Structures are given as C-alpha cells and as structure tokens.
Amino acid sequence: MEKDQAIYLANHIEKSKPVSYEIRKLETVGGTLPKFHQWTNGKKTLAAYEVNRPESDTGYYFLFIDWHRNDNYYLVIYAHDRSTTCAEIRQIQELDDGPHLVWAYKPFKRDGKNDQRKAYFKQMFGSTAVQIKLPSTPLEVEGFFTQLFKLCQNRIRADKIVDVFDF
C-alpha cells in the first residue's frame, strides 16, 4: 500500500475507541521499531500497535512498515509472542463498496502438505483469498479488527491442520 494509505489507516486506529479491543501504541524511534523482531530492524515503520481482545484472551501486533525497503508499506500482523508473522498485507483493491485489503493464504511450509492446508482453508472459509473492507471512519475500526483477528486465527488453524489430521 502507499504510504498515505498506511497513514490513513493508522490515524483511524489512533482515533478509534473499540469496545471489544484494547490498543496500545508502540514507540518508534527515528521512524523505526527497535528491538521488536529481527525482521523489523532498521525498516521504516509509520506506526505500530499492540491490539488485544480481552474477552477471548487473544492479541496481535499491527505494524505499518516498509517491509521490503521499497517504499511499499505493509500491514504486518505479528503473533502476540512476536515469534512470527500471521499476515503480511500490502494490496489494497477498490471494490464496489470501497477499498479493501486483499490477502491470499499461501502456506510455504517445507513438509509437502501445503496443498492440504490450502484445501482446508478454502473448504472452511470459502476461498484462499480474503478481502477486508478498510474502515472509512474510526467507528468502523472495531469491525476491521474483528475481520483481521478472524483472518489470523483462520490462518493459524489452517497451518496446524496437518497436525490434527493425519493426511
């Protein structure tokens, strides 16, 4: 996404007061997020947030970051333990009802079972492509978070499905 789009989203998050979520802004230093994760070191970061949903005891980190150092910003969502990313979203697509983040489930595990993961994701969630409407006001941020949390939880579930079923 373009820098302006990332700033627009971050501003809506800053102004939002979602009932079901707690938001804590992380401090950036000189436009970067030091000591967060080795993959983020030295990369331009516009904003970063810890977002928790207390009722389900889940949380993620949302980073608006120049992920590949090419002035193309991503919303990178990290697991709450910071061990890995759950989603790296850069594409914004204009659909009939407005702009949407677009993300596709593409597992890259090295165990030969990625086709089973994709089949499960598609069967359970209708498609491997996910479209999430961007909030047009701070009031819509809660629904936006709900969709992003669902995306992350579905991705984690699909990644682990081969551990549940013996294919």
Short mmCIF file of C-alpha atoms in Angstrom, two decimals:
data_model
loop_
_atom_site.label_atom_id
_atom_site.label_comp_id
_atom_site.label_asym_id
_atom_site.label_seq_id
_atom_site.Cartn_x
_atom_site.Cartn_y
_atom_site.Cartn_z
CA MET A 1 0.00 0.00 0.00
CA GLU A 2 1.11 3.54 -0.47
CA LYS A 3 2.46 5.48 2.48
CA ASP A 4 -0.61 7.77 2.51
CA GLN A 5 -2.94 4.77 2.76
CA ALA A 6 -0.95 3.36 5.69
CA ILE A 7 -1.03 6.73 7.46
CA TYR A 8 -4.79 6.98 6.83
CA LEU A 9 -5.36 3.56 8.43
CA ALA A 10 -3.06 4.31 11.36
CA ASN A 11 -4.90 7.60 12.01
CA HIS A 12 -8.24 5.78 12.15
CA ILE A 13 -6.79 3.28 14.62
CA GLU A 14 -5.43 6.14 16.77
CA LYS A 15 -8.81 7.87 16.90
CA SER A 16 -10.87 4.72 17.43
CA LYS A 17 -12.31 3.56 20.73
CA PRO A 18 -13.36 -0.03 20.00
CA VAL A 19 -15.36 -1.59 22.82
CA SER A 20 -14.02 -5.14 22.39
CA TYR A 21 -10.34 -4.26 21.88
CA GLU A 22 -7.51 -2.63 23.79
CA ILE A 23 -4.98 -0.71 21.72
CA ARG A 24 -1.52 0.29 22.86
CA LYS A 25 0.68 2.29 20.53
CA LEU A 26 4.31 1.15 20.40
CA GLU A 27 7.03 3.74 20.40
CA THR A 28 9.03 4.20 17.22
CA VAL A 29 12.49 5.73 17.34
CA GLY A 30 13.66 7.69 14.32
CA GLY A 31 10.94 6.10 12.19
CA THR A 32 11.87 2.52 13.09
CA LEU A 33 10.74 -0.04 15.66
CA PRO A 34 13.89 -1.08 17.53
CA LYS A 35 14.21 -4.35 19.44
CA PHE A 36 10.85 -5.69 18.26
CA HIS A 37 11.93 -8.56 16.00
CA GLN A 38 14.97 -9.26 13.83
CA TRP A 39 12.80 -8.97 10.68
CA THR A 40 11.76 -5.40 11.53
CA ASN A 41 15.15 -3.98 12.49
CA GLY A 42 16.05 -0.84 10.56
CA LYS A 43 12.89 -0.81 8.44
CA LYS A 44 10.82 2.36 8.20
CA THR A 45 7.79 1.99 10.46
CA LEU A 46 4.96 4.51 10.29
CA ALA A 47 3.10 3.16 13.31
CA ALA A 48 2.84 0.01 15.43
CA TYR A 49 0.18 -1.19 17.85
CA GLU A 50 -0.45 -3.99 20.28
CA VAL A 51 -4.12 -4.92 19.86
CA ASN A 52 -5.75 -7.22 22.40
CA ARG A 53 -9.23 -8.70 22.66
CA PRO A 54 -9.61 -9.39 26.41
CA GLU A 55 -12.81 -11.46 26.12
CA SER A 56 -11.01 -14.15 24.10
CA ASP A 57 -7.54 -13.53 25.55
CA THR A 58 -6.04 -13.02 22.09
CA GLY A 59 -3.80 -10.32 20.75
CA TYR A 60 -1.57 -9.37 17.86
CA TYR A 61 0.87 -6.65 16.89
CA PHE A 62 -0.12 -4.48 13.92
CA LEU A 63 2.81 -2.79 12.15
CA PHE A 64 2.62 -0.34 9.25
CA ILE A 65 6.08 -0.95 7.86
CA ASP A 66 8.16 -0.67 4.68
CA TRP A 67 8.58 -4.46 4.76
CA HIS A 68 10.87 -4.81 1.71
CA ARG A 69 12.53 -1.37 1.93
CA ASN A 70 11.00 -0.23 -1.37
CA ASP A 71 8.55 2.46 -0.20
CA ASN A 72 5.70 -0.03 -0.41
CA TYR A 73 4.06 -0.29 3.01
CA TYR A 74 2.53 -3.39 4.52
CA LEU A 75 0.23 -4.05 7.42
CA VAL A 76 2.26 -6.81 9.05
CA ILE A 77 0.48 -8.67 11.81
CA TYR A 78 2.70 -10.47 14.30
CA ALA A 79 1.66 -13.20 16.71
CA HIS A 80 1.41 -11.95 20.28
CA ASP A 81 4.62 -13.74 21.26
CA ARG A 82 6.38 -11.98 18.33
CA SER A 83 7.69 -15.33 17.08
CA THR A 84 6.35 -14.98 13.54
CA THR A 85 4.00 -13.07 11.29
CA CYS A 86 0.38 -14.12 10.83
CA ALA A 87 -0.22 -11.92 7.79
CA GLU A 88 1.73 -9.54 5.59
CA ILE A 89 -0.81 -7.42 3.73
CA ARG A 90 0.15 -4.85 1.13
CA GLN A 91 -2.53 -4.96 -1.54
CA ILE A 92 -5.47 -2.58 -1.49
CA GLN A 93 -8.15 -3.13 -4.09
CA GLU A 94 -11.08 -0.88 -4.94
CA LEU A 95 -14.29 -2.94 -4.87
CA ASP A 96 -17.93 -1.89 -5.30
CA ASP A 97 -18.36 -0.89 -1.66
CA GLY A 98 -14.97 0.82 -1.28
CA PRO A 99 -11.30 -0.05 -0.73
CA HIS A 100 -10.38 -3.44 0.73
CA LEU A 101 -7.21 -5.07 1.99
CA VAL A 102 -6.64 -8.18 -0.10
CA TRP A 103 -4.68 -11.16 1.20
CA ALA A 104 -4.29 -14.73 -0.03
CA TYR A 105 -3.49 -17.81 2.02
CA LYS A 106 -0.30 -19.28 0.57
CA PRO A 107 1.41 -21.64 3.01
CA PHE A 108 5.13 -22.21 2.48
CA LYS A 109 5.84 -24.98 4.97
CA ARG A 110 8.51 -27.44 3.92
CA ASP A 111 6.66 -30.64 4.76
CA GLY A 112 4.87 -31.37 1.47
CA LYS A 113 1.41 -30.72 2.99
CA ASN A 114 0.68 -27.20 1.74
CA ASP A 115 -1.99 -28.46 -0.69
CA GLN A 116 -3.91 -29.95 2.26
CA ARG A 117 -3.60 -26.67 4.16
CA LYS A 118 -4.94 -24.67 1.22
CA ALA A 119 -7.78 -27.14 0.65
CA TYR A 120 -8.78 -26.89 4.31
CA PHE A 121 -8.62 -23.08 4.29
CA LYS A 122 -10.76 -22.93 1.15
CA GLN A 123 -13.26 -25.50 2.45
CA MET A 124 -13.65 -23.80 5.83
CA PHE A 125 -13.57 -20.17 4.75
CA GLY A 126 -14.86 -20.25 1.17
CA SER A 127 -11.72 -19.10 -0.60
CA THR A 128 -7.99 -18.74 -0.14
CA ALA A 129 -8.44 -15.02 -0.93
CA VAL A 130 -9.58 -12.71 1.85
CA GLN A 131 -10.96 -9.20 1.34
CA ILE A 132 -11.36 -6.89 4.32
CA LYS A 133 -13.07 -3.54 3.91
CA LEU A 134 -10.98 -0.63 5.09
CA PRO A 135 -12.56 1.48 7.80
CA SER A 136 -13.75 4.81 6.42
CA THR A 137 -14.17 6.25 9.94
CA PRO A 138 -12.69 5.45 13.37
CA LEU A 139 -16.09 3.94 14.29
CA GLU A 140 -15.51 1.16 11.74
CA VAL A 141 -12.13 0.11 13.23
CA GLU A 142 -13.73 -2.43 15.60
CA GLY A 143 -15.22 -4.39 12.68
CA PHE A 144 -11.92 -4.08 10.83
CA PHE A 145 -10.06 -5.58 13.81
CA THR A 146 -12.64 -8.36 14.07
CA GLN A 147 -12.00 -9.34 10.44
CA LEU A 148 -8.20 -9.17 10.86
CA PHE A 149 -8.33 -11.30 14.04
CA LYS A 150 -10.50 -13.83 12.16
CA LEU A 151 -8.01 -13.89 9.28
CA CYS A 152 -5.11 -14.57 11.67
CA GLN A 153 -6.97 -17.25 13.61
CA ASN A 154 -8.06 -18.99 10.40
CA ARG A 155 -4.53 -18.90 9.04
CA ILE A 156 -3.11 -20.38 12.24
CA ARG A 157 -5.82 -23.08 12.25
CA ALA A 158 -5.12 -23.97 8.60
CA ASP A 159 -1.35 -24.06 9.19
CA LYS A 160 -1.85 -26.54 12.05
CA ILE A 161 -4.50 -28.72 10.37
CA VAL A 162 -1.96 -31.33 9.28
CA ASP A 163 -1.10 -31.81 12.98
CA VAL A 164 -4.77 -32.50 13.75
CA PHE A 165 -5.49 -34.85 10.84
CA ASP A 166 -3.07 -37.42 9.52
CA PHE A 167 -3.11 -36.90 5.74
#
